[in-house]
CSV table of C-alpha atoms and ligand atoms in Angstrom, one decimal:
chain,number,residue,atom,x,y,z
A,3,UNK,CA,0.2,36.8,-12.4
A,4,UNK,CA,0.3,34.9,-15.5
A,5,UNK,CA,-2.9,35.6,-17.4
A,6,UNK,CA,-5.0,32.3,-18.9
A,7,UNK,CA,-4.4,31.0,-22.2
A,8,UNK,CA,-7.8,32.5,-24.0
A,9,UNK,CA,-8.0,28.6,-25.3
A,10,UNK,CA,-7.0,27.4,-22.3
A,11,UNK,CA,-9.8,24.3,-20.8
A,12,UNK,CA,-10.8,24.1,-17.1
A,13,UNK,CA,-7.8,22.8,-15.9
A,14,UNK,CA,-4.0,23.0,-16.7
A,15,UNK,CA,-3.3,19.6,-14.7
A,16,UNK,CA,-2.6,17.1,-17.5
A,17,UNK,CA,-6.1,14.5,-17.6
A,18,UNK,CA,-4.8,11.5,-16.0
A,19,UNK,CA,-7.3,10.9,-13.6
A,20,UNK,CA,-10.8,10.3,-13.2
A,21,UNK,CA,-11.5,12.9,-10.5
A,22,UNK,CA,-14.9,13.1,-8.6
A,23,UNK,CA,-16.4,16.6,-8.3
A,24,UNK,CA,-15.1,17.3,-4.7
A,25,UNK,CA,-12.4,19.8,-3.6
A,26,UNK,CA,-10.9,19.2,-0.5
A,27,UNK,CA,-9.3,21.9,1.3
A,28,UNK,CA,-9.1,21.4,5.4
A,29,UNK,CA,-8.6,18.2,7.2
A,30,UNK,CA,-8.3,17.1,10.6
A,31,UNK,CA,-8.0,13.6,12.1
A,32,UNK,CA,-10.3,11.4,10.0
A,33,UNK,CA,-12.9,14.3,8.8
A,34,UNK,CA,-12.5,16.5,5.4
A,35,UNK,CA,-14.2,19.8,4.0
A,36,UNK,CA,-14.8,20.3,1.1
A,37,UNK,CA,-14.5,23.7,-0.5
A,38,UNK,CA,-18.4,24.4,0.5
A,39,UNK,CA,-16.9,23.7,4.3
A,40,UNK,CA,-19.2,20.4,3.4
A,41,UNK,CA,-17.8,17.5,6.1
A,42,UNK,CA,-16.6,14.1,4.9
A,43,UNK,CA,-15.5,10.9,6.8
A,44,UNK,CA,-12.2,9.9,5.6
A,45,UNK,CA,-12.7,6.0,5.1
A,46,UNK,CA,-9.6,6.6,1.8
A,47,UNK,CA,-6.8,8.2,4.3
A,48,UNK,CA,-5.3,9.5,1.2
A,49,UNK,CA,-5.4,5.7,0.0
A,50,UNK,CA,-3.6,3.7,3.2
A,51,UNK,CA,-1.8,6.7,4.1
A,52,UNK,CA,-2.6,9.5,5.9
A,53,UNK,CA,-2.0,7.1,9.2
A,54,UNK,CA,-2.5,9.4,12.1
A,55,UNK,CA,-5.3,11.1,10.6
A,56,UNK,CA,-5.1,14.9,8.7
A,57,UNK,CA,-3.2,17.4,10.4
A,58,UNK,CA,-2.1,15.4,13.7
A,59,UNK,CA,-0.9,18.2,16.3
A,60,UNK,CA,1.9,15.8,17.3
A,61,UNK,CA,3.3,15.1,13.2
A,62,UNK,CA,3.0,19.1,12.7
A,63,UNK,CA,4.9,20.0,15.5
A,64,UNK,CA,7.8,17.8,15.0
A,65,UNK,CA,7.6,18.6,10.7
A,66,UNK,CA,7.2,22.2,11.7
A,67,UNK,CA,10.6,22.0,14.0
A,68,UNK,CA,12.2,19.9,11.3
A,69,UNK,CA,11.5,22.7,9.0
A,70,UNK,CA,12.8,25.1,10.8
A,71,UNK,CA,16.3,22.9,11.3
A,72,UNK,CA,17.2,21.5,8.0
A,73,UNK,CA,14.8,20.1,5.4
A,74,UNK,CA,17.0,18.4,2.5
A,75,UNK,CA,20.4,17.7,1.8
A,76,UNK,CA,22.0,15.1,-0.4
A,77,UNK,CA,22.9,11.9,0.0
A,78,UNK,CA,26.5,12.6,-0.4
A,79,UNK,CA,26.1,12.8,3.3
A,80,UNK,CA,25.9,11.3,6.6
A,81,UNK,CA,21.8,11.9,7.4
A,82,UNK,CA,21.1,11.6,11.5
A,83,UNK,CA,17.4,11.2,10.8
A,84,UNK,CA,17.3,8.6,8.0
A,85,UNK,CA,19.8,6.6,10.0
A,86,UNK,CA,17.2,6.6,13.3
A,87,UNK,CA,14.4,5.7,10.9
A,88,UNK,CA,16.7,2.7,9.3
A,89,UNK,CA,17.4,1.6,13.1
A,90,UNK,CA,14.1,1.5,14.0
A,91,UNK,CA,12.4,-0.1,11.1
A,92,UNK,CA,15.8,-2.8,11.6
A,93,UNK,CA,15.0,-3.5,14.9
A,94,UNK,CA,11.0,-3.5,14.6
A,95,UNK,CA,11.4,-6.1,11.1
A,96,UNK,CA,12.8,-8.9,9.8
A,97,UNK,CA,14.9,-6.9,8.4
A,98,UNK,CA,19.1,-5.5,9.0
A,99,UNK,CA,19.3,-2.9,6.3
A,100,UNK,CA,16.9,-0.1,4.4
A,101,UNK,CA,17.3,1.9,1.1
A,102,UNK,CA,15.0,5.3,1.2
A,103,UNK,CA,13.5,6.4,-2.1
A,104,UNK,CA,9.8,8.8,-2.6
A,105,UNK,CA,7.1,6.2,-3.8
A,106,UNK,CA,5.7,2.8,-3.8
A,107,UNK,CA,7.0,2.1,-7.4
A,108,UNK,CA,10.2,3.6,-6.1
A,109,UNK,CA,10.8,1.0,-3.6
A,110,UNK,CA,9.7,-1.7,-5.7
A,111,UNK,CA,12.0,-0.7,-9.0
A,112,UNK,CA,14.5,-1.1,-6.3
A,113,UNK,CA,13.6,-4.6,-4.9
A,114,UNK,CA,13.3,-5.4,-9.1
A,115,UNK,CA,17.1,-4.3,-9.4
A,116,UNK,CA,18.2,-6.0,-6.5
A,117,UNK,CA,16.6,-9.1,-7.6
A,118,UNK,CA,18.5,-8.8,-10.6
A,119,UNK,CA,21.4,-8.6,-8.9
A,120,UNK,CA,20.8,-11.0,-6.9
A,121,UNK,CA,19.7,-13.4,-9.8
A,122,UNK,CA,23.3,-12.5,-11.6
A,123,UNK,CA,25.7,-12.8,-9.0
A,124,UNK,CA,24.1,-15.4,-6.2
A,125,UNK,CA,22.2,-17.4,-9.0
A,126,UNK,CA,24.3,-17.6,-11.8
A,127,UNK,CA,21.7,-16.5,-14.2
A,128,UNK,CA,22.2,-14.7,-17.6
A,129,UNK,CA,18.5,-13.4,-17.9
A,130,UNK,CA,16.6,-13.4,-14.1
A,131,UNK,CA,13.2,-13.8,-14.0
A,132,UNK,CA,11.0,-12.1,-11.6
A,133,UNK,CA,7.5,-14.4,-10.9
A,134,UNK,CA,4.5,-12.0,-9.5
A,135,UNK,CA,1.0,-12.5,-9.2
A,136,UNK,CA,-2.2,-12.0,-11.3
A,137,UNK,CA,-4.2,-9.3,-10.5
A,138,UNK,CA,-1.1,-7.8,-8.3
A,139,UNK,CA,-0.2,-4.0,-8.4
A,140,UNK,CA,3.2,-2.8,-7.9
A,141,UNK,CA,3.0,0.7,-9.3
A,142,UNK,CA,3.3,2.8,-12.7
A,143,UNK,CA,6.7,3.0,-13.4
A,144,UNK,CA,7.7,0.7,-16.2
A,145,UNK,CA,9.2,-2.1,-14.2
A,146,UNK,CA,6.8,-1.7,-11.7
A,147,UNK,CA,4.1,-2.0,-14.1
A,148,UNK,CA,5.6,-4.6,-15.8
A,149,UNK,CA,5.4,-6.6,-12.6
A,150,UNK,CA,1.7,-5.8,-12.3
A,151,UNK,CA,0.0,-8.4,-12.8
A,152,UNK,CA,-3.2,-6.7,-14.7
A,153,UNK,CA,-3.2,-6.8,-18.5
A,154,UNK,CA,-5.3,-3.3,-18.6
A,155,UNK,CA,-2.0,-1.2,-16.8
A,156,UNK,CA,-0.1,-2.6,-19.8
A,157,UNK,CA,-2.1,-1.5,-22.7
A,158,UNK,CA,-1.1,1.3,-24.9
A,159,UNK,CA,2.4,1.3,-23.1
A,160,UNK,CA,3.9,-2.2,-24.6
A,161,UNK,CA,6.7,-3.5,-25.1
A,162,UNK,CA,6.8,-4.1,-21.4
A,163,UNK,CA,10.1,-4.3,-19.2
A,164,UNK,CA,11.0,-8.4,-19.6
A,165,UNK,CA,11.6,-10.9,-17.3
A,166,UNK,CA,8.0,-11.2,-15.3
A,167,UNK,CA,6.0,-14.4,-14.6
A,168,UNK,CA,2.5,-14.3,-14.0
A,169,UNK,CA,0.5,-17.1,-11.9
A,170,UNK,CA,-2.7,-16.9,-9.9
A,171,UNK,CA,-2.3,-15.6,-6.5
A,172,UNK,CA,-3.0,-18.2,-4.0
A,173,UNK,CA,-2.8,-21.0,-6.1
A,174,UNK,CA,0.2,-23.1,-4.8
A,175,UNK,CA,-0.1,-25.7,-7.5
A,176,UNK,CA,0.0,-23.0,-10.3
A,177,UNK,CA,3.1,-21.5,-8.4
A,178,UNK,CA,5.2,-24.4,-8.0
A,179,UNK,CA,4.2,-25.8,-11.7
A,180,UNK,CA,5.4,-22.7,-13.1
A,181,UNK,CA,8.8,-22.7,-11.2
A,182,UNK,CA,9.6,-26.3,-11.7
A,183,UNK,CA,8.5,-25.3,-15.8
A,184,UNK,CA,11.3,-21.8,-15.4
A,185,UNK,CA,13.7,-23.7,-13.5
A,186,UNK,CA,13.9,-27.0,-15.4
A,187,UNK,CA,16.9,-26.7,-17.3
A,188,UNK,CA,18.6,-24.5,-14.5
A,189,UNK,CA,18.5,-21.5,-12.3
A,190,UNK,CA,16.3,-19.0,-13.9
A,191,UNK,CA,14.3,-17.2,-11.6
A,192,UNK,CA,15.9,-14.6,-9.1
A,193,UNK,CA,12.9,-14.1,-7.0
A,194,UNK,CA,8.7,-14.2,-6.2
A,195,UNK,CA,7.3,-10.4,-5.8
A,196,UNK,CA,3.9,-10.9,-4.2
A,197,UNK,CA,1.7,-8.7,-1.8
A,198,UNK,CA,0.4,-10.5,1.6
A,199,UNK,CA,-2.6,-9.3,0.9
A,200,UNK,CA,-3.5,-7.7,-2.5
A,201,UNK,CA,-4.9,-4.2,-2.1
A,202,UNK,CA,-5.5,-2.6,-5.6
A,203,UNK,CA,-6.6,-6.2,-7.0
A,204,UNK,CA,-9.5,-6.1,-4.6
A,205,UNK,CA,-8.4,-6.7,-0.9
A,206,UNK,CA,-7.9,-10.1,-1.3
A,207,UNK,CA,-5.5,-11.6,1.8
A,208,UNK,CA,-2.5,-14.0,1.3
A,209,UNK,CA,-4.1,-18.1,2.1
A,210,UNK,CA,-0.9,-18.9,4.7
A,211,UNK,CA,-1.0,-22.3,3.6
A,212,UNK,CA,0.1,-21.0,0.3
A,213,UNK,CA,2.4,-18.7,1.4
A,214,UNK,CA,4.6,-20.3,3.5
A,215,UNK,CA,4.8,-23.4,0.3
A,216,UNK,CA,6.0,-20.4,-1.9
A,217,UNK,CA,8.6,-19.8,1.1
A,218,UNK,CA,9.8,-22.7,1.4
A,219,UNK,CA,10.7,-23.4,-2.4
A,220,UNK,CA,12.1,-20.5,-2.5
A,221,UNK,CA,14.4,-21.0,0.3
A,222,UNK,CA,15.6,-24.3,-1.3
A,223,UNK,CA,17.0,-22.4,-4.4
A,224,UNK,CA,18.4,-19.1,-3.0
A,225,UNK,CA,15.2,-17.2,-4.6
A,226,UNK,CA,14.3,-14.7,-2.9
A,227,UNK,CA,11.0,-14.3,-1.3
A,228,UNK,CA,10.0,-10.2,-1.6
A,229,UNK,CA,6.6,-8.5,0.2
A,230,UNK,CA,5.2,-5.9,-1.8
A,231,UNK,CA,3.8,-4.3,1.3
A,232,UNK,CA,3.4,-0.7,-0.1
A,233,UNK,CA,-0.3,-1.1,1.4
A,234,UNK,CA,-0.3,-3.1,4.3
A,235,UNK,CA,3.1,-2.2,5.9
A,236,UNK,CA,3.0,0.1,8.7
A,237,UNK,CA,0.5,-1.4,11.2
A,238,UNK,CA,-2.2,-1.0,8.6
A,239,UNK,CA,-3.4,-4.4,9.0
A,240,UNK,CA,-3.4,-5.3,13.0
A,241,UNK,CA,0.3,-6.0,12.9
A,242,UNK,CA,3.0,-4.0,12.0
A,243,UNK,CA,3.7,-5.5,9.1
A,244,UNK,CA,2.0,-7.5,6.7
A,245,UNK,CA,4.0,-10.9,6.4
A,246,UNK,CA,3.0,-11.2,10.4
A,247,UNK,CA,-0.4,-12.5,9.4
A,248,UNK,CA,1.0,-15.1,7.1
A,249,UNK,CA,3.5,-16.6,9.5
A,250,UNK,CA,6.3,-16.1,6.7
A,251,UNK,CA,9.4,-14.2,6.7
A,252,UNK,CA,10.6,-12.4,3.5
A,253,UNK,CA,13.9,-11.8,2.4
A,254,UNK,CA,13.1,-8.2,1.7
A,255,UNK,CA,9.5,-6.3,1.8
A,256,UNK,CA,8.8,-2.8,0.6
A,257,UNK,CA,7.0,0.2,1.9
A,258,UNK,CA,5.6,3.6,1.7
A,259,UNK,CA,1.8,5.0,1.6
A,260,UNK,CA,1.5,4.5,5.6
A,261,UNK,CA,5.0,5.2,6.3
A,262,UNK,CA,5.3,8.7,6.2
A,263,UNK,CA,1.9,9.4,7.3
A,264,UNK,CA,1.0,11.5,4.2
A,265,UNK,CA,4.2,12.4,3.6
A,266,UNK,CA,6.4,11.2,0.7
A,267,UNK,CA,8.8,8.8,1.6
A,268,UNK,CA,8.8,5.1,0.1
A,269,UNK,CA,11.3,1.8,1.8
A,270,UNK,CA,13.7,-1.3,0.4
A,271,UNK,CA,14.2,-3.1,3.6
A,272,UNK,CA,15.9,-6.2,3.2
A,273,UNK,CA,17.8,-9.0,5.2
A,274,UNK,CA,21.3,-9.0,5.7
A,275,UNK,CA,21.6,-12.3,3.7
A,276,UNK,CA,20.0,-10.6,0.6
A,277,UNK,CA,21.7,-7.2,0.6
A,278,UNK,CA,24.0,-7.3,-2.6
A,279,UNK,CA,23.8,-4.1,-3.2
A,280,UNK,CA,27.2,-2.1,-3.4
A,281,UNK,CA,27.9,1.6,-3.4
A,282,UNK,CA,27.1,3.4,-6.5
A,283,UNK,CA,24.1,0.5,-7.4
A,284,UNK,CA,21.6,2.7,-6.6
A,285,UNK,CA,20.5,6.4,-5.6
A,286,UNK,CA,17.9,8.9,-5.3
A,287,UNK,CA,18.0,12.6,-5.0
A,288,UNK,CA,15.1,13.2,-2.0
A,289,UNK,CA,15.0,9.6,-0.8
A,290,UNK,CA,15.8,9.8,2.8
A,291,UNK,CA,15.8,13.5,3.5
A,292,UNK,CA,15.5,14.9,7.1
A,293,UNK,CA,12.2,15.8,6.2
A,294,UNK,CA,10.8,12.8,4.5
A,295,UNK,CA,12.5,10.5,7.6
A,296,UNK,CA,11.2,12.9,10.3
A,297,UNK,CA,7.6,12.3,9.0
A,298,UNK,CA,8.5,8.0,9.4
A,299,UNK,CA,9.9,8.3,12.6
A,300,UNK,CA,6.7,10.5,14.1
A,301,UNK,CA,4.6,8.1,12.4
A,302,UNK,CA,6.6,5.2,14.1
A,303,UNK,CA,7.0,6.4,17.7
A,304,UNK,CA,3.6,7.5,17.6
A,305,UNK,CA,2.4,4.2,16.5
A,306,UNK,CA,3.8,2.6,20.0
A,307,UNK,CA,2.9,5.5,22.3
A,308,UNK,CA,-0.6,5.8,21.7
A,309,UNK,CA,-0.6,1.7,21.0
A,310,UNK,CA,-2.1,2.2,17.7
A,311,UNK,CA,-2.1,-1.5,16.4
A,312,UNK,CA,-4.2,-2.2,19.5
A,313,UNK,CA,-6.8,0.1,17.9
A,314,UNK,CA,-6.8,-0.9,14.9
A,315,UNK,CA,-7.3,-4.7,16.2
A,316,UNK,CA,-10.4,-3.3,17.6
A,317,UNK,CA,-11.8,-0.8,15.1
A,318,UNK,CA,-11.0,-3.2,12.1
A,319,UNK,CA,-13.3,-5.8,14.6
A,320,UNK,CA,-16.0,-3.5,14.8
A,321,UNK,CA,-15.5,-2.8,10.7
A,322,UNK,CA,-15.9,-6.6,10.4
A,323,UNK,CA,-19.0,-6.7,12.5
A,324,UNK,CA,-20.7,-3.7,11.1
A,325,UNK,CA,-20.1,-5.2,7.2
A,326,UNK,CA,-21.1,-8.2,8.1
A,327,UNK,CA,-24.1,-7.4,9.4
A,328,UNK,CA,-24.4,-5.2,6.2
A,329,UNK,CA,-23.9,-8.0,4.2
A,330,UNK,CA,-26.4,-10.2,6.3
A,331,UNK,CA,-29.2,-7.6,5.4
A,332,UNK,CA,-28.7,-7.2,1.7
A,333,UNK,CA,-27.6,-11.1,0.8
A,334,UNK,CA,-29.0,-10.1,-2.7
A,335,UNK,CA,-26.8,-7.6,-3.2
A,336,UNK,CA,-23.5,-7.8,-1.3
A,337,UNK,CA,-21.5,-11.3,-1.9
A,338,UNK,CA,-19.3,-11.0,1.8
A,339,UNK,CA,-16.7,-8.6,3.2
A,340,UNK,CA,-12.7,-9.7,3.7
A,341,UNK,CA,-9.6,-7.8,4.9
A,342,UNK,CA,-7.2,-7.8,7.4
A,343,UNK,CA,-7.5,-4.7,10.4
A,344,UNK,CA,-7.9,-1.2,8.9
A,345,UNK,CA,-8.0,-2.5,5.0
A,346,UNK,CA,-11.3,-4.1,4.5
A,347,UNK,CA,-13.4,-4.9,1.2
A,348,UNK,CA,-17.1,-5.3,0.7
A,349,UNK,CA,-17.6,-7.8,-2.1
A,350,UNK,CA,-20.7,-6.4,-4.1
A,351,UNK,CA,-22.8,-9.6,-6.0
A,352,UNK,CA,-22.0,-9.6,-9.6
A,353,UNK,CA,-25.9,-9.6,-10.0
A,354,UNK,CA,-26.5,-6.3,-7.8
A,355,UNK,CA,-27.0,-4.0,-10.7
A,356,UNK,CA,-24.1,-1.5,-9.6
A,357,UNK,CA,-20.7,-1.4,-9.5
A,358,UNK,CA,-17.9,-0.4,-6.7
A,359,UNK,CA,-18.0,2.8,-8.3
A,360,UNK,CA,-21.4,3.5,-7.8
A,361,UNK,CA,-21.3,2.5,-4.2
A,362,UNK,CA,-18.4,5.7,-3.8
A,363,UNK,CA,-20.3,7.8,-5.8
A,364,UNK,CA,-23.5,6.9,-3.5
A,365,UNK,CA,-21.1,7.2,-0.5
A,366,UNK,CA,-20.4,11.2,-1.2
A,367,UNK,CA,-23.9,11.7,-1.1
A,368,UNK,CA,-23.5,10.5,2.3
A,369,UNK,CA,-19.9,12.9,2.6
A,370,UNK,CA,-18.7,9.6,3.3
A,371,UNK,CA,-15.0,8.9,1.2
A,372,UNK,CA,-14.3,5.0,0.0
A,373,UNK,CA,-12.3,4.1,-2.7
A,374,UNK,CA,-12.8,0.8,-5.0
A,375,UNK,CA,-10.4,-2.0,-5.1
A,376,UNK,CA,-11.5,-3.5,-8.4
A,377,UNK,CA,-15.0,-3.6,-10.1
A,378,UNK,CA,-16.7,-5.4,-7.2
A,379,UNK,CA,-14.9,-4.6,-4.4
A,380,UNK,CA,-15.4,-0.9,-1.7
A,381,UNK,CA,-12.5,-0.6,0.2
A,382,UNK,CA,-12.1,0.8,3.2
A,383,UNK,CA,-8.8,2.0,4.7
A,384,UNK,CA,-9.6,5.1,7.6
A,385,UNK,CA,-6.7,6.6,9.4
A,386,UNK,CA,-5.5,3.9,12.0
A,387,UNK,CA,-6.6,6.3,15.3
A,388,UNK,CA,-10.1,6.5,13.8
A,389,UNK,CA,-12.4,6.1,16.8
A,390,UNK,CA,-15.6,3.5,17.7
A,391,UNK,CA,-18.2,6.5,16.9
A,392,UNK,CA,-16.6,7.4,13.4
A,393,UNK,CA,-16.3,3.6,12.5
A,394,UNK,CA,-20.2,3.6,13.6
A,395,UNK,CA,-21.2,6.7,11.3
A,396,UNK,CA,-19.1,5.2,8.7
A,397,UNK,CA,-21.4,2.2,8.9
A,398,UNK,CA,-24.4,4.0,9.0
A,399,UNK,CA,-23.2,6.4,5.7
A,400,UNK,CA,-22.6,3.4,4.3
A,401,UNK,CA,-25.8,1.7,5.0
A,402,UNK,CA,-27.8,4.2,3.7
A,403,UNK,CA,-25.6,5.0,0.6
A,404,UNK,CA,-26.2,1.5,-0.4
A,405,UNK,CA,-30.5,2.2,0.1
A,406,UNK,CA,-30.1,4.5,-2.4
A,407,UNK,CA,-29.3,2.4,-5.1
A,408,UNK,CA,-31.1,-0.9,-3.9
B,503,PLP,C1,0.0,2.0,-4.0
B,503,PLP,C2,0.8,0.8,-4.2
B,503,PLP,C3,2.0,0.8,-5.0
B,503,PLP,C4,2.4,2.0,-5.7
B,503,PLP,O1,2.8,3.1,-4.9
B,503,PLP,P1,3.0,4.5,-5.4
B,503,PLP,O2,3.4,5.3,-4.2
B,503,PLP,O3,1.7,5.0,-6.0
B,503,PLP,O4,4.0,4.4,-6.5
B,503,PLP,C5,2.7,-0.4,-5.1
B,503,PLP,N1,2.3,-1.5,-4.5
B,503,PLP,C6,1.2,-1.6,-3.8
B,503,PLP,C7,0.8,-2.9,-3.1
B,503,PLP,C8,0.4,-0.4,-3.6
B,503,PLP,O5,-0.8,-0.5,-2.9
C-alpha cells in the first residue's frame, strides 16, 4: 500500500474535468448504480458508445474468450481479427481499405495526414489546406483540435497546427466562396473534414442540399470529401453510417465511440481511390489488437443479428414524439428538438432562464444521465437496444426534471 501524501487533495487524477458528484460502479444494459446502489437511466451510453448497452452477456463472452486466447500483439504481424473487422466494415461501407488506431482524434490525426499526403502528391501542393466547419469537433490532440472549429478548444494552447479553414456549417455559399478565394491562384486545398451531423456543436444534422454541393466541387478538383463520423458511425443514427442520411459518398470517414461498443478502438476507412498511404506512413502500438477488433466485430455482428438499426428507427421515432410533445407543452421554454435516430438534441429557448447544464443536473435528480451538446442543447444518445418502456421513463424523468426548474 502506498500511504497518502499528508498534503495530498481529494483526488490524485489530474483536474481536467468538470465531474458531477456521482460514482458509477455497476451497469447493465441501459441502467447504472451509483455507489449508493442508486439506479440511473443511461440516456449518455458512455457518450455514443457503449452500443449494446453495459455489460452485454453476448460482448463479455466473446471478450472473456478473447482474453483467454491472445489479447495484444504488435503490428509487426499478421492480426486474424483486425483483418475480419477491416472485411467487414469494407464490405458494409463505401469504403476498400481501414487503418485501426485507439480514439476519435486518433483516426482523425490520421485522415489529417492522409490529406496531407494526398494534397502533396495527387494535388501538387506545397502547403495543403484542410477546410472544416465552425462549431465542428474533431478531438484534443493538436491537429485535431486545430481542425475544431471552436475558438474556446484553442485558447491557452496557441500557436495552433496550420493549414485549417473555417466556414459555417451548412452554408453552401460560404463554402464554395471560400474555396474558389483558397483555390484562385491554384490548387491549395487537399480536402473538406466535416461531420454529417455535428454532435459536440449541438446535434445539428448535415442540410443534404448542402452536402452533396460540397461533394460535388470537391470531386471536380481531386479534394477529398472526409466524414468525421466519430459520433454517428456505427448505426447510431438509423443507418449504419452517417453519410447514408445525406445521400453523399465520402472519400474516407472516420470512426470510433460506437465501434467498439465501450471498448477502445478508433477507424481511418477510406476508398481505394484515396488510399496513398504507403508502408511505414503511419503506425500505432494497440491500434487493431485482437482485443480492441474483437470488441468491433461483436459490436458488428450483433448489430445485424438482433437487427439493431431497425430499433433504433423506432426508438429514435418514439424519442422524436415524446420531445416533441415536450416541447409542445413548454413553447416558453424549449425552442424544438432535432437529431437523427439514437442522437437527438432538445433545443432549450435562449430566454428560459437555464442552461443545458442545468437541465443534466435537474436530470440526476431524476437518476436520469444526459449530456449537453453546447449551451442550449440536452443530448441524448441511449445504448441502441434501449427498449419502448426505458425510452418512456426517459421521457417522463425528463419531463419532470424540466418542472423543477420551470
Ligand atoms: C468524440 C468525438 C471526437 C473525439 O473522439 P475521442 O475518442 O474523444 O478522441 C472526434 N469527432 C467527433 C465527431 C466526436 O464526437
Amino acid at each position: 500500500m502506498v500511504e497518502p501524501k499528508a498534503d495530498s487533495k481529494s483526488t490524485a487524477v489530474m483536474g481536467t474535468y468538470n465531474r458531477f458528484p456521482l460514482s458509477l460502479v455497476k451497469g447493465r444494459g441501459c441502467w447504472v448504480w451509483d455507489d449508493q446502489n442508486r439506479r440511473h437511466l443511461d440516456a449518455v451510453a458512455g457518450i455514443a458508445t457503449c452500443t449494446l448497452g453495459h455489460s452485454d452477456r453476448v460482448l463479455r463472452r466473446a471478450l472473456t474468450r478473447q482474453l483467454r486466447t491472445l489479447q495484444h500483439v504488435s503490428n509487426l504481424y499478421q492480426i486474424p481479427e483486425q483483418e475480419q473487422l477491416a472485411q467487414w466494415l469494407v464490405a458494409n461501407s463505401c469504403a476498400d481499405s481501414v487503418f485501426f488506431c485507439n480514439s476519435g482524434a486518433e483516426a482523425n490525426e490520421a485522415a489529417i495526414k492522409l490529406a496531407r499526403k494526398h494534397g502533396h502528391q495527387r494535388r501538387g501542393i506545397d502547403r495543403p489546406v484542410i477546410i472544416t466547419a465552425s462549431a465542428s469537433f474533431h478531438g484534443r490532440t493538436l491537429a485535431a483540435v486545430s481542425a475544431t472549429g471552436q475558438p474556446r478548444y484553442h485558447q491557452g494552447f496557441e500557436p495552433m497546427v496550420e493549414g485549417f479553414e473555417f466556414f459555417p456549417y451548412n452554408d453552401g455559399d460560404a463554402f464554395e466562396q471560400l474555396l474558389m478565394q483558397l483555390e484562385h491562384n491554384g490548387p491549395k486545398v487537399a480536402a473538406v473534414l466535416i461531420e454529417p451531423l455535428q454532435g459536440e456543436g449541438g446535434v445539428n444534422p448535415g442540410d443534404p442540399a448542402v452536402m452533396q454541393r460540397i461533394r460535388k466541387l470537391c470531386s471536380e478538383r481531386d479534394i477529398l470529401l472526409i466524414f468525421d463520423e466519430v459520433q454517428v458511425g456505427m448505426g447510431r443514427t438509423g443507418t449504419l453510417w452517417g453519410y447514408q442520411q445525406l445521400g453523399v459518398t465520402p472519400d474516407a470517414l472516420t470512426l470510433a465511440k460506437g465501434l467498439g461498443g465501450g471498448h477502445v478502438i478508433g477507424a481511418l476507412l477510406v476508398s481505394e481511390h484515396a488510399d496513398v498511404f504507403e508502408p511505414g506512413d503511419h503506425a500505432s502500438t494497440f491500434g487493431g489488437n485482437p482485443f480492441a477488433c474483437r470488441a468491433g466485430l461483436t459490436v458488428a455482428s450483433e448489430l445485424q443479428r438482433r437487427d439493431l438499426l431497425k430499433n433504433v428507427q423506432m426508438r429514435g421515432q418514439q424519442l422524436q414524439d415524446g420531445l416533441n410533445h415536450l416541447v409542445e407543452r413548454y413553447p416558453d421554454h424549449l425552442a424544438g428538438c432535432r437529431g437523427w435516430g439514437l442522437l437527438q438534441g432538445l433545443v432549450l429557448r435562449d430566454t428560459c432562464g437555464y442552461s443545458a447544464a442545468d437541465v443534466v443536473k435537474a436530470a440526476l435528480e431524476e437518476q436520469l444521465l444526459l449530456v449537453p451538446a453546447g449551451a442550449a442543447v440536452v443530448r441524448m444518445v441511449p445504448p441502441l437496444v434501449i427498449g419502448p418502456r426505458e425510452i418512456q421513463s426517459l421521457l417522463t424523468r425528463l419531463d419532470r426534471a424540466l418542472q423543477h426548474l420551470m
